[in-house]
Amino acid sequence: MNAKTIYLVASGDLRLSANQVCWPAQSAMEESIEKALAAEGYAVKRAHPYDARQKHGFIDSQRKGIEVFREIPADAPLIVAEAVWQYSHHVLAGLSTHRGPILTLANWSGQWPGLVGLLNLNASLTKQGVQYSSLWSKDFTDSFFKAGLHEWLTTGRVTHDTSHVRDLTRLKLPSADEKLGREFARDFRRKKAILGVFDEGCMGMFNAIIPDDLLHATGCFKERLSQSTLFAAMREVSDADAKAVYDWIVARGIRLKLGQDEATELTESQVLLQCKMYIAALRIADDFGCDSIGIQYQQGLKDLAPASDLVEGMLNNVDRPPVKSADGTRVLFDGEALPHFNEVDECAGIDGLVTYRLWRKLGFSPENTLHDLRWGQTYGDDYVWVLLISGAAPPAHFIDGWKGASSERQPPMYFRLGGGTLKGISKPGHIVWSRVFVAEGRLQADIGTAKVVSLPAEETDRRWKETTPAWPIMHAVFDGVSRDQMMARHQSNHIQVVYAPDETQAHRAARVKAAALAELGLEVHLCGDVKLG
């Protein structure tokens, strides 16, 4: 690049309260970026000013993003700097036609967090077919960052090590695993399945929407539902039915951290409304014959009802409060979870449903969930990731199950009407992780294995305080995938996880799942040290 001026934009939240609270972290990050660029002889030109009235400097809507990009030279080198969770559609329109080199850049912090926003934006750009490079750093002075920045400034791109990725087409699986996976997939496609989508497209996650034709080829079809229907159905649930669900989870041992202040604390009335949402979701799923559902919640429903997270975690658990049909004649989805894809992430939806049914066939506990690939640090000899999500994790994943679960109020800056999470510490064991994504116009999937480790209580608490203490946490060590390899490759802020009985079975299940997804037409990649037999 010849230009000595680098344009900078910052995509933010749609919610004013979040943008205002998170702005100091963004501002501090940008100061560090300016110093790093100055050391290379470059100046930063911020493409949109700080708004003194709004008290933040983020692009906070798609319209504002389009207007900002109109003033950026199309061939200019551009940094998208993220210290916060951001809505990718705010900048996707502008980035989709930008011809200059693009660098997405995040601070290595679990606080808001920018690296989660970065991963979502990267995956959205990948789906859109936009060329970009990506970097991350704790303080923007480390050698990894400085070398990557120099490379981008001089060549217009950053290269990363992705040698941990192996295309399934170049590998030979054990014949028994291949046969089992492909037979399962053929049966899955023949029977077909319905994903109930409660309002498509949450928080600008373009990457989380699967085009219908790609989805149909797998045997899955969308039932497009409305969150207004869900809210209306909640109003038809009796207080007695809601109280029965409430009493069930309390009897199972969940700790509800209740208070009296509706604005800042979790209250019994909020939890009872969540119980009504749980019942309503099951009844609507039954009415439409859905095999899995995803509730968007974040926009629209958040202004009408408490958060959906406790609901989602209950739905994802086999051992959950029983719910009868509205006429009282049938128990709905008796003895089964109703797999829920958090934030209506359709890529997680097909992954979660396939995983649930395949694990049933393998004879394993089928509960699975997505998490945010939130943040991580070295502990002892391992790099231990913090996997964290707002509450969709099932109690079957927690140490002591329901007795190890608690529910705390969602942060007021995101969730004005409150509502509880389903919080717990994931039990030690072996898991299969995965991500379905869209790239080059095709459905693709990455699959790997990992260990969930146990950390001392004080270290777990420290990590919670560095992130979001109300949310469930998983301490994960990925097999054969470094921190920077994971960041360079992973095509989502979300990662799907499911337990296997032991290490041997985790590797076998990963192979069987790879064969199944390949039979469904996905381009599959094994990541890290997945054993081939």
Short mmCIF file of C-alpha atoms in Angstrom, two decimals:
data_model
loop_
_atom_site.label_atom_id
_atom_site.label_comp_id
_atom_site.label_asym_id
_atom_site.label_seq_id
_atom_site.Cartn_x
_atom_site.Cartn_y
_atom_site.Cartn_z
CA MET A 1 0.00 0.00 0.00
CA ASN A 2 1.21 3.49 -0.85
CA ALA A 3 -1.27 5.54 1.14
CA LYS A 4 -0.01 6.81 4.49
CA THR A 5 -3.49 7.33 5.87
CA ILE A 6 -5.53 4.44 7.21
CA TYR A 7 -9.29 4.89 7.54
CA LEU A 8 -10.89 3.44 10.68
CA VAL A 9 -14.50 2.51 11.45
CA ALA A 10 -16.09 0.98 14.53
CA SER A 11 -19.32 -1.00 14.38
CA GLY A 12 -21.32 -1.03 17.59
CA ASP A 13 -24.51 -2.30 19.14
CA LEU A 14 -28.02 -1.20 18.20
CA ARG A 15 -28.79 -0.55 21.87
CA LEU A 16 -27.79 2.90 23.08
CA SER A 17 -27.13 1.76 26.63
CA ALA A 18 -24.62 -0.85 25.47
CA ASN A 19 -22.81 1.61 23.20
CA GLN A 20 -22.49 4.15 25.99
CA VAL A 21 -21.22 1.67 28.58
CA CYS A 22 -18.75 0.08 26.16
CA TRP A 23 -17.38 3.25 24.58
CA PRO A 24 -14.43 3.78 27.01
CA ALA A 25 -12.98 0.37 26.07
CA GLN A 26 -13.32 1.17 22.37
CA SER A 27 -11.73 4.59 22.80
CA ALA A 28 -8.77 3.14 24.69
CA MET A 29 -8.27 0.50 22.01
CA GLU A 30 -8.25 3.07 19.24
CA GLU A 31 -5.56 5.08 21.02
CA SER A 32 -3.36 1.96 21.09
CA ILE A 33 -4.02 1.32 17.40
CA GLU A 34 -3.04 4.89 16.52
CA LYS A 35 0.27 4.47 18.37
CA ALA A 36 0.99 1.18 16.60
CA LEU A 37 0.29 2.72 13.20
CA ALA A 38 2.30 5.83 13.99
CA ALA A 39 5.29 3.60 14.74
CA GLU A 40 4.93 2.28 11.19
CA GLY A 41 4.69 5.79 9.76
CA TYR A 42 0.93 5.83 9.19
CA ALA A 43 -1.83 8.13 10.43
CA VAL A 44 -5.40 7.18 11.31
CA LYS A 45 -8.41 8.98 9.89
CA ARG A 46 -11.55 8.08 11.79
CA ALA A 47 -14.36 7.88 9.22
CA HIS A 48 -17.09 8.92 11.67
CA PRO A 49 -16.84 11.22 14.69
CA TYR A 50 -17.68 10.77 18.35
CA ASP A 51 -21.29 11.80 18.93
CA ALA A 52 -21.44 14.05 22.00
CA ARG A 53 -25.22 13.76 22.19
CA GLN A 54 -25.27 9.96 21.97
CA LYS A 55 -22.09 9.74 24.12
CA HIS A 56 -20.35 7.19 21.89
CA GLY A 57 -18.54 6.95 18.58
CA PHE A 58 -19.97 3.75 17.10
CA ILE A 59 -21.77 3.11 13.87
CA ASP A 60 -25.07 2.09 15.43
CA SER A 61 -27.34 1.34 12.48
CA GLN A 62 -27.22 0.01 8.95
CA ARG A 63 -28.31 3.40 7.61
CA LYS A 64 -25.51 5.21 9.42
CA GLY A 65 -23.02 2.64 8.13
CA ILE A 66 -24.08 3.21 4.54
CA GLU A 67 -23.76 6.97 4.98
CA VAL A 68 -20.30 6.66 6.58
CA PHE A 69 -18.98 4.47 3.77
CA ARG A 70 -20.15 6.94 1.14
CA GLU A 71 -17.41 9.27 2.37
CA ILE A 72 -14.62 6.68 2.47
CA PRO A 73 -12.52 6.38 -0.70
CA ALA A 74 -13.34 2.96 -2.14
CA ASP A 75 -9.66 2.06 -2.60
CA ALA A 76 -8.46 3.29 0.80
CA PRO A 77 -6.89 0.88 3.31
CA LEU A 78 -9.47 0.36 6.04
CA ILE A 79 -9.44 -0.98 9.61
CA VAL A 80 -12.61 -2.16 11.31
CA ALA A 81 -11.65 -1.86 14.99
CA GLU A 82 -13.74 -3.78 17.53
CA ALA A 83 -13.47 -3.73 21.31
CA VAL A 84 -17.16 -4.61 21.74
CA TRP A 85 -19.88 -6.90 20.52
CA GLN A 86 -21.08 -5.39 17.25
CA TYR A 87 -23.89 -5.78 14.75
CA SER A 88 -22.23 -6.85 11.50
CA HIS A 89 -24.96 -5.50 9.22
CA HIS A 90 -24.09 -1.98 10.34
CA VAL A 91 -20.94 -2.15 8.20
CA LEU A 92 -21.53 -5.11 5.88
CA ALA A 93 -23.17 -3.02 3.15
CA GLY A 94 -20.20 -0.69 2.98
CA LEU A 95 -17.59 -3.42 3.25
CA SER A 96 -19.28 -5.45 0.52
CA THR A 97 -18.25 -2.88 -2.11
CA HIS A 98 -15.02 -1.59 -0.59
CA ARG A 99 -12.08 -2.26 -2.92
CA GLY A 100 -9.18 -1.33 -0.66
CA PRO A 101 -7.47 -3.70 1.79
CA ILE A 102 -9.66 -4.46 4.84
CA LEU A 103 -8.29 -5.38 8.27
CA THR A 104 -10.65 -6.49 11.04
CA LEU A 105 -8.99 -5.89 14.37
CA ALA A 106 -10.00 -6.76 17.95
CA ASN A 107 -8.61 -6.38 21.44
CA TRP A 108 -7.90 -9.64 23.25
CA SER A 109 -10.33 -9.11 26.10
CA GLY A 110 -13.36 -10.95 27.40
CA GLN A 111 -14.97 -7.80 28.74
CA TRP A 112 -17.59 -6.81 26.13
CA PRO A 113 -16.06 -8.49 23.91
CA GLY A 114 -14.51 -7.28 20.69
CA LEU A 115 -13.08 -10.60 19.58
CA VAL A 116 -16.56 -12.15 19.56
CA GLY A 117 -17.79 -9.29 17.40
CA LEU A 118 -14.75 -9.74 15.16
CA LEU A 119 -15.49 -13.43 14.59
CA ASN A 120 -19.07 -12.67 13.65
CA LEU A 121 -18.02 -9.94 11.25
CA ASN A 122 -15.35 -12.17 9.71
CA ALA A 123 -17.87 -14.96 9.12
CA SER A 124 -20.32 -12.50 7.60
CA LEU A 125 -17.62 -11.18 5.24
CA THR A 126 -16.69 -14.75 4.31
CA LYS A 127 -20.30 -15.56 3.46
CA GLN A 128 -20.56 -12.31 1.45
CA GLY A 129 -17.38 -13.17 -0.46
CA VAL A 130 -15.47 -10.09 0.72
CA GLN A 131 -11.68 -10.36 0.98
CA TYR A 132 -10.30 -9.30 4.38
CA SER A 133 -7.47 -9.86 6.82
CA SER A 134 -7.74 -10.15 10.59
CA LEU A 135 -5.63 -9.48 13.70
CA TRP A 136 -6.07 -9.45 17.47
CA SER A 137 -3.96 -8.32 20.41
CA LYS A 138 -4.10 -7.64 24.13
CA ASP A 139 -2.24 -4.33 24.04
CA PHE A 140 -1.09 -3.97 20.40
CA THR A 141 2.60 -4.13 21.31
CA ASP A 142 3.26 -7.89 21.01
CA SER A 143 5.40 -9.32 18.22
CA PHE A 144 2.52 -11.34 16.71
CA PHE A 145 0.44 -8.22 16.23
CA LYS A 146 3.26 -5.97 15.07
CA ALA A 147 4.44 -8.49 12.49
CA GLY A 148 0.90 -8.97 11.20
CA LEU A 149 0.26 -5.24 11.04
CA HIS A 150 3.49 -4.65 9.14
CA GLU A 151 2.59 -7.39 6.69
CA TRP A 152 -0.84 -5.87 6.07
CA LEU A 153 0.56 -2.37 5.63
CA THR A 154 3.11 -3.55 3.09
CA THR A 155 1.19 -6.26 1.22
CA GLY A 156 -2.50 -5.64 1.94
CA ARG A 157 -3.02 -8.97 3.65
CA VAL A 158 -2.11 -11.00 6.75
CA THR A 159 -1.22 -14.68 6.51
CA HIS A 160 -2.00 -17.07 9.36
CA ASP A 161 -1.13 -20.68 10.10
CA THR A 162 -4.15 -22.86 9.31
CA SER A 163 -2.26 -26.14 8.98
CA HIS A 164 -4.57 -27.64 11.59
CA VAL A 165 -7.37 -27.84 8.99
CA ARG A 166 -7.72 -31.06 6.94
CA ASP A 167 -10.29 -31.49 4.18
CA LEU A 168 -12.31 -34.65 4.71
CA THR A 169 -12.11 -35.51 1.01
CA ARG A 170 -8.37 -36.06 1.43
CA LEU A 171 -8.74 -38.37 4.43
CA LYS A 172 -9.78 -41.97 4.86
CA LEU A 173 -12.13 -42.71 7.72
CA PRO A 174 -12.57 -46.18 9.20
CA SER A 175 -15.17 -47.95 7.06
CA ALA A 176 -17.49 -48.62 10.00
CA ASP A 177 -17.55 -44.93 10.98
CA GLU A 178 -18.06 -43.84 7.38
CA LYS A 179 -20.90 -46.31 6.88
CA LEU A 180 -22.66 -45.37 10.11
CA GLY A 181 -22.47 -41.65 9.45
CA ARG A 182 -23.64 -41.83 5.85
CA GLU A 183 -26.51 -44.24 6.61
CA PHE A 184 -27.67 -41.96 9.40
CA ALA A 185 -27.55 -38.94 7.07
CA ARG A 186 -29.49 -40.66 4.30
CA ASP A 187 -32.21 -41.53 6.79
CA PHE A 188 -32.15 -37.98 8.19
CA ARG A 189 -32.58 -36.47 4.72
CA ARG A 190 -35.30 -38.95 3.76
CA LYS A 191 -37.40 -38.18 6.84
CA LYS A 192 -36.80 -34.41 6.59
CA ALA A 193 -36.93 -31.94 9.47
CA ILE A 194 -38.39 -28.54 10.27
CA LEU A 195 -36.47 -25.73 11.96
CA GLY A 196 -38.85 -23.27 13.59
CA VAL A 197 -37.37 -19.81 13.09
CA PHE A 198 -38.83 -17.14 15.36
CA ASP A 199 -37.89 -14.08 13.28
CA GLU A 200 -34.83 -14.48 11.10
CA GLY A 201 -31.60 -12.54 11.43
CA CYS A 202 -30.61 -11.69 14.99
CA MET A 203 -28.22 -8.83 15.83
CA GLY A 204 -27.00 -8.43 12.27
CA MET A 205 -25.64 -11.98 12.14
CA PHE A 206 -25.73 -12.37 8.37
CA ASN A 207 -23.49 -15.42 8.74
CA ALA A 208 -26.17 -17.18 10.83
CA ILE A 209 -28.75 -17.22 8.02
CA ILE A 210 -28.65 -20.24 5.70
CA PRO A 211 -30.09 -19.64 2.22
CA ASP A 212 -33.13 -21.85 1.78
CA ASP A 213 -31.82 -23.77 -1.20
CA LEU A 214 -28.65 -24.77 0.65
CA LEU A 215 -30.66 -25.83 3.68
CA HIS A 216 -33.24 -27.79 1.67
CA ALA A 217 -30.50 -29.96 0.16
CA THR A 218 -29.80 -31.32 3.66
CA GLY A 219 -33.42 -32.32 4.25
CA CYS A 220 -34.12 -29.38 6.57
CA PHE A 221 -36.75 -26.73 5.95
CA LYS A 222 -37.63 -23.52 7.75
CA GLU A 223 -40.97 -22.82 9.37
CA ARG A 224 -40.89 -19.03 9.60
CA LEU A 225 -42.60 -18.05 12.82
CA SER A 226 -43.04 -14.72 14.55
CA GLN A 227 -41.98 -13.66 18.00
CA SER A 228 -45.25 -11.78 18.24
CA THR A 229 -46.96 -15.19 17.97
CA LEU A 230 -44.77 -16.44 20.80
CA PHE A 231 -45.68 -13.44 22.94
CA ALA A 232 -49.37 -13.91 22.20
CA ALA A 233 -49.11 -17.60 23.12
CA MET A 234 -47.45 -16.68 26.41
CA ARG A 235 -50.56 -14.72 27.32
CA GLU A 236 -52.66 -17.86 26.86
CA VAL A 237 -50.59 -19.88 29.37
CA SER A 238 -52.25 -20.12 32.76
CA ASP A 239 -50.55 -18.93 35.93
CA ALA A 240 -50.97 -22.43 37.33
CA ASP A 241 -49.10 -24.03 34.43
CA ALA A 242 -46.27 -21.50 34.78
CA LYS A 243 -46.07 -22.12 38.53
CA ALA A 244 -45.82 -25.86 37.91
CA VAL A 245 -42.73 -25.33 35.74
CA TYR A 246 -41.29 -22.96 38.35
CA ASP A 247 -41.84 -25.48 41.14
CA TRP A 248 -40.30 -28.27 39.03
CA ILE A 249 -36.98 -26.52 38.48
CA VAL A 250 -36.83 -25.43 42.12
CA ALA A 251 -37.43 -29.03 43.23
CA ARG A 252 -34.62 -30.15 40.91
CA GLY A 253 -32.25 -27.89 42.84
CA ILE A 254 -31.72 -24.77 40.74
CA ARG A 255 -30.70 -21.70 42.74
CA LEU A 256 -32.74 -18.66 41.73
CA LYS A 257 -30.93 -15.50 42.79
CA LEU A 258 -34.02 -13.38 43.35
CA GLY A 259 -34.50 -9.80 44.47
CA GLN A 260 -37.22 -7.16 44.50
CA ASP A 261 -36.00 -4.44 42.12
CA GLU A 262 -37.36 -5.21 38.65
CA ALA A 263 -34.88 -2.81 37.03
CA THR A 264 -31.70 -4.42 38.36
CA GLU A 265 -32.57 -7.76 39.98
CA LEU A 266 -34.10 -11.06 38.95
CA THR A 267 -37.60 -11.35 40.38
CA GLU A 268 -40.04 -14.20 40.74
CA SER A 269 -42.45 -12.52 38.34
CA GLN A 270 -39.74 -12.42 35.64
CA VAL A 271 -39.02 -16.14 36.08
CA LEU A 272 -42.73 -16.97 35.94
CA LEU A 273 -42.99 -15.11 32.63
CA GLN A 274 -40.02 -17.13 31.38
CA CYS A 275 -41.89 -20.28 32.40
CA LYS A 276 -44.82 -19.10 30.28
CA MET A 277 -42.47 -18.54 27.35
CA TYR A 278 -41.10 -22.08 27.79
CA ILE A 279 -44.59 -23.57 27.67
CA ALA A 280 -45.65 -21.38 24.75
CA ALA A 281 -42.54 -22.33 22.74
CA LEU A 282 -43.20 -26.04 23.18
CA ARG A 283 -46.86 -25.69 22.20
CA ILE A 284 -46.06 -23.68 19.08
CA ALA A 285 -43.34 -26.15 18.09
CA ASP A 286 -45.88 -28.95 18.47
CA ASP A 287 -48.52 -27.06 16.49
CA PHE A 288 -46.16 -26.60 13.53
CA GLY A 289 -44.40 -29.95 13.80
CA CYS A 290 -41.00 -28.37 14.44
CA ASP A 291 -38.05 -30.61 15.23
CA SER A 292 -35.97 -27.70 16.56
CA ILE A 293 -36.60 -24.01 17.20
CA GLY A 294 -34.64 -20.78 17.46
CA ILE A 295 -35.85 -17.66 19.25
CA GLN A 296 -34.25 -14.38 18.20
CA TYR A 297 -35.34 -12.41 21.28
CA GLN A 298 -32.65 -9.71 21.17
CA GLN A 299 -34.70 -7.28 19.11
CA GLY A 300 -38.44 -6.86 19.47
CA LEU A 301 -39.25 -9.46 22.10
CA LYS A 302 -36.78 -7.86 24.54
CA ASP A 303 -39.17 -4.90 24.80
CA LEU A 304 -42.10 -7.15 25.68
CA ALA A 305 -40.83 -9.96 27.88
CA PRO A 306 -37.95 -11.13 30.05
CA ALA A 307 -34.99 -12.82 28.36
CA SER A 308 -35.38 -16.20 26.68
CA ASP A 309 -32.16 -17.74 28.03
CA LEU A 310 -33.57 -19.79 30.92
CA VAL A 311 -36.18 -21.03 28.46
CA GLU A 312 -33.53 -22.08 25.93
CA GLY A 313 -31.47 -24.01 28.46
CA MET A 314 -34.53 -25.91 29.64
CA LEU A 315 -35.54 -26.76 26.08
CA ASN A 316 -32.05 -28.12 25.35
CA ASN A 317 -32.17 -30.55 28.28
CA VAL A 318 -33.74 -34.01 28.14
CA ASP A 319 -34.59 -33.81 31.85
CA ARG A 320 -36.86 -30.77 31.81
CA PRO A 321 -40.25 -29.69 33.14
CA PRO A 322 -43.05 -31.62 31.41
CA VAL A 323 -45.51 -29.56 29.39
CA LYS A 324 -48.90 -30.68 28.14
CA SER A 325 -50.71 -29.56 25.03
CA ALA A 326 -53.15 -26.69 25.52
CA ASP A 327 -56.04 -29.17 25.75
CA GLY A 328 -54.21 -31.17 28.39
CA THR A 329 -54.31 -34.47 26.49
CA ARG A 330 -50.61 -34.99 25.60
CA VAL A 331 -47.18 -34.44 27.09
CA LEU A 332 -45.19 -32.60 24.43
CA PHE A 333 -41.88 -34.05 23.23
CA ASP A 334 -42.05 -36.49 26.11
CA GLY A 335 -38.63 -37.77 27.20
CA GLU A 336 -36.79 -35.57 24.70
CA ALA A 337 -35.20 -32.17 24.51
CA LEU A 338 -36.47 -29.71 21.95
CA PRO A 339 -33.12 -28.56 20.50
CA HIS A 340 -32.94 -24.78 20.54
CA PHE A 341 -30.53 -22.66 18.49
CA ASN A 342 -29.67 -19.56 20.47
CA GLU A 343 -30.09 -16.18 18.77
CA VAL A 344 -31.83 -18.01 15.89
CA ASP A 345 -28.44 -19.04 14.48
CA GLU A 346 -29.56 -21.40 11.72
CA CYS A 347 -26.05 -22.82 11.27
CA ALA A 348 -26.19 -23.91 14.89
CA GLY A 349 -29.76 -25.08 14.27
CA ILE A 350 -28.94 -27.73 11.69
CA ASP A 351 -25.75 -28.67 13.55
CA GLY A 352 -27.61 -29.04 16.85
CA LEU A 353 -30.42 -31.14 15.40
CA VAL A 354 -28.09 -33.46 13.48
CA THR A 355 -25.91 -33.82 16.57
CA TYR A 356 -28.87 -34.51 18.86
CA ARG A 357 -30.21 -37.31 16.65
CA LEU A 358 -26.80 -38.75 15.84
CA TRP A 359 -25.81 -38.88 19.51
CA ARG A 360 -29.10 -40.66 20.23
CA LYS A 361 -28.16 -43.25 17.59
CA LEU A 362 -24.69 -43.61 19.13
CA GLY A 363 -26.24 -44.13 22.55
CA PHE A 364 -24.71 -40.98 24.04
CA SER A 365 -26.30 -38.15 26.02
CA PRO A 366 -27.61 -35.94 23.19
CA GLU A 367 -27.74 -32.55 24.88
CA ASN A 368 -25.74 -29.97 22.95
CA THR A 369 -25.53 -26.21 22.73
CA LEU A 370 -23.70 -23.35 21.14
CA HIS A 371 -21.39 -21.08 23.12
CA ASP A 372 -19.63 -17.87 22.27
CA LEU A 373 -15.95 -18.43 21.56
CA ARG A 374 -15.50 -15.70 24.12
CA TRP A 375 -11.87 -15.37 25.23
CA GLY A 376 -9.03 -17.36 26.77
CA GLN A 377 -5.78 -17.40 28.72
CA THR A 378 -3.02 -19.83 29.54
CA TYR A 379 -3.50 -21.75 32.77
CA GLY A 380 -0.68 -24.06 33.77
CA ASP A 381 0.51 -25.83 30.63
CA ASP A 382 -2.72 -25.35 28.67
CA TYR A 383 -4.38 -22.57 26.76
CA VAL A 384 -7.84 -22.66 28.31
CA TRP A 385 -10.65 -21.00 26.40
CA VAL A 386 -13.65 -19.41 28.03
CA LEU A 387 -16.73 -20.65 26.19
CA LEU A 388 -19.69 -18.63 27.39
CA ILE A 389 -23.26 -18.07 26.25
CA SER A 390 -26.17 -16.15 27.64
CA GLY A 391 -28.00 -19.14 29.05
CA ALA A 392 -28.88 -21.76 26.44
CA ALA A 393 -26.55 -24.38 27.92
CA PRO A 394 -28.43 -27.43 29.27
CA PRO A 395 -28.04 -28.48 32.92
CA ALA A 396 -26.84 -31.90 31.68
CA HIS A 397 -23.56 -30.13 30.82
CA PHE A 398 -23.05 -28.76 34.33
CA ILE A 399 -21.22 -30.16 37.31
CA ASP A 400 -24.05 -31.63 39.48
CA GLY A 401 -26.65 -31.01 36.76
CA TRP A 402 -29.70 -29.10 37.95
CA LYS A 403 -28.25 -28.90 41.47
CA GLY A 404 -25.21 -27.16 40.00
CA ALA A 405 -27.35 -24.68 38.09
CA SER A 406 -28.36 -21.19 39.09
CA SER A 407 -30.27 -18.37 37.44
CA GLU A 408 -29.16 -14.74 37.62
CA ARG A 409 -30.56 -11.60 36.07
CA GLN A 410 -29.37 -10.67 32.62
CA PRO A 411 -27.35 -7.39 32.51
CA PRO A 412 -29.76 -4.42 32.43
CA MET A 413 -27.82 -2.64 29.66
CA TYR A 414 -28.78 -5.47 27.29
CA PHE A 415 -32.01 -6.74 28.85
CA ARG A 416 -34.23 -3.98 30.21
CA LEU A 417 -36.98 -6.35 31.34
CA GLY A 418 -34.60 -8.77 33.00
CA GLY A 419 -35.06 -12.49 33.02
CA GLY A 420 -32.75 -15.19 34.30
CA THR A 421 -29.99 -17.17 32.69
CA LEU A 422 -29.29 -20.87 33.17
CA LYS A 423 -25.84 -20.68 34.71
CA GLY A 424 -23.42 -23.43 35.62
CA ILE A 425 -19.86 -24.70 35.28
CA SER A 426 -19.44 -27.31 32.57
CA LYS A 427 -18.26 -30.67 33.86
CA PRO A 428 -14.81 -32.05 32.97
CA GLY A 429 -14.83 -34.45 30.05
CA HIS A 430 -14.33 -34.84 26.34
CA ILE A 431 -16.37 -32.99 23.76
CA VAL A 432 -16.80 -32.71 20.02
CA TRP A 433 -16.94 -29.14 18.78
CA SER A 434 -18.14 -27.93 15.41
CA ARG A 435 -19.28 -25.03 13.32
CA VAL A 436 -21.46 -25.08 10.22
CA PHE A 437 -20.96 -22.02 8.02
CA VAL A 438 -21.50 -20.66 4.52
CA ALA A 439 -18.47 -19.96 2.33
CA GLU A 440 -18.07 -19.76 -1.46
CA GLY A 441 -21.80 -20.33 -1.81
CA ARG A 442 -21.67 -23.71 -0.08
CA LEU A 443 -22.51 -25.12 3.33
CA GLN A 444 -19.33 -26.13 5.12
CA ALA A 445 -18.42 -27.51 8.53
CA ASP A 446 -15.38 -27.59 10.79
CA ILE A 447 -15.21 -30.40 13.37
CA GLY A 448 -12.73 -31.01 16.18
CA THR A 449 -12.34 -32.45 19.65
CA ALA A 450 -11.50 -30.82 22.95
CA LYS A 451 -11.18 -31.44 26.67
CA VAL A 452 -13.31 -29.62 29.21
CA VAL A 453 -11.10 -29.05 32.22
CA SER A 454 -11.75 -28.16 35.82
CA LEU A 455 -10.18 -24.97 37.17
CA PRO A 456 -9.96 -23.85 40.79
CA ALA A 457 -13.00 -21.95 42.01
CA GLU A 458 -11.07 -18.71 42.32
CA GLU A 459 -9.83 -18.95 38.72
CA THR A 460 -13.34 -19.68 37.45
CA ASP A 461 -14.66 -16.69 39.38
CA ARG A 462 -11.89 -14.48 38.00
CA ARG A 463 -12.75 -15.51 34.45
CA TRP A 464 -16.44 -14.89 35.06
CA LYS A 465 -15.64 -11.40 36.36
CA GLU A 466 -13.57 -10.74 33.25
CA THR A 467 -16.58 -11.65 31.07
CA THR A 468 -20.26 -11.97 32.11
CA PRO A 469 -20.76 -13.56 35.56
CA ALA A 470 -24.44 -14.40 34.97
CA TRP A 471 -23.73 -16.74 32.05
CA PRO A 472 -22.82 -20.46 31.96
CA ILE A 473 -19.13 -21.19 31.43
CA MET A 474 -17.08 -23.98 29.84
CA HIS A 475 -13.29 -24.25 30.27
CA ALA A 476 -12.09 -25.82 27.00
CA VAL A 477 -8.71 -26.95 25.71
CA PHE A 478 -8.85 -27.63 21.97
CA ASP A 479 -6.95 -30.67 20.74
CA GLY A 480 -4.22 -29.61 18.33
CA VAL A 481 -5.50 -26.08 17.68
CA SER A 482 -3.67 -23.04 19.02
CA ARG A 483 -5.30 -19.77 20.01
CA ASP A 484 -4.23 -18.00 16.85
CA GLN A 485 -5.13 -20.91 14.59
CA MET A 486 -8.63 -20.95 16.08
CA MET A 487 -9.07 -17.21 15.57
CA ALA A 488 -7.66 -17.31 12.05
CA ARG A 489 -9.99 -20.08 10.92
CA HIS A 490 -13.22 -20.07 12.93
CA GLN A 491 -16.19 -18.76 10.96
CA SER A 492 -18.52 -17.57 13.69
CA ASN A 493 -18.77 -16.05 17.12
CA HIS A 494 -20.55 -19.32 18.00
CA ILE A 495 -19.21 -22.83 18.50
CA GLN A 496 -21.32 -25.99 18.94
CA VAL A 497 -20.33 -28.43 21.71
CA VAL A 498 -21.51 -31.89 22.80
CA TYR A 499 -20.08 -34.39 25.29
CA ALA A 500 -18.89 -37.90 24.52
CA PRO A 501 -18.42 -40.68 27.12
CA ASP A 502 -14.61 -40.65 26.86
CA GLU A 503 -11.73 -39.57 24.65
CA THR A 504 -11.89 -42.58 22.34
CA GLN A 505 -15.60 -42.13 21.76
CA ALA A 506 -15.18 -38.38 21.19
CA HIS A 507 -12.82 -39.05 18.29
CA ARG A 508 -15.05 -41.79 16.92
CA ALA A 509 -18.13 -39.54 17.18
CA ALA A 510 -16.28 -36.71 15.42
CA ARG A 511 -15.49 -39.06 12.54
CA VAL A 512 -19.05 -40.36 12.30
CA LYS A 513 -20.42 -36.82 12.40
CA ALA A 514 -18.00 -35.76 9.68
CA ALA A 515 -19.25 -38.58 7.44
CA ALA A 516 -22.86 -37.67 8.20
CA LEU A 517 -22.45 -34.00 7.34
CA ALA A 518 -20.54 -34.87 4.18
CA GLU A 519 -23.40 -37.15 3.11
CA LEU A 520 -25.79 -34.24 3.70
CA GLY A 521 -23.77 -32.28 1.15
CA LEU A 522 -21.56 -30.16 3.40
CA GLU A 523 -17.89 -29.56 2.68
CA VAL A 524 -16.32 -30.94 5.87
CA HIS A 525 -12.97 -30.18 7.48
CA LEU A 526 -11.41 -31.93 10.48
CA CYS A 527 -9.52 -29.50 12.68
CA GLY A 528 -6.67 -30.30 15.04
CA ASP A 529 -5.87 -33.75 16.33
CA VAL A 530 -9.01 -35.68 15.41
CA LYS A 531 -7.79 -39.28 15.26
CA LEU A 532 -8.61 -41.21 12.11
CA GLY A 533 -8.89 -44.55 13.87
#
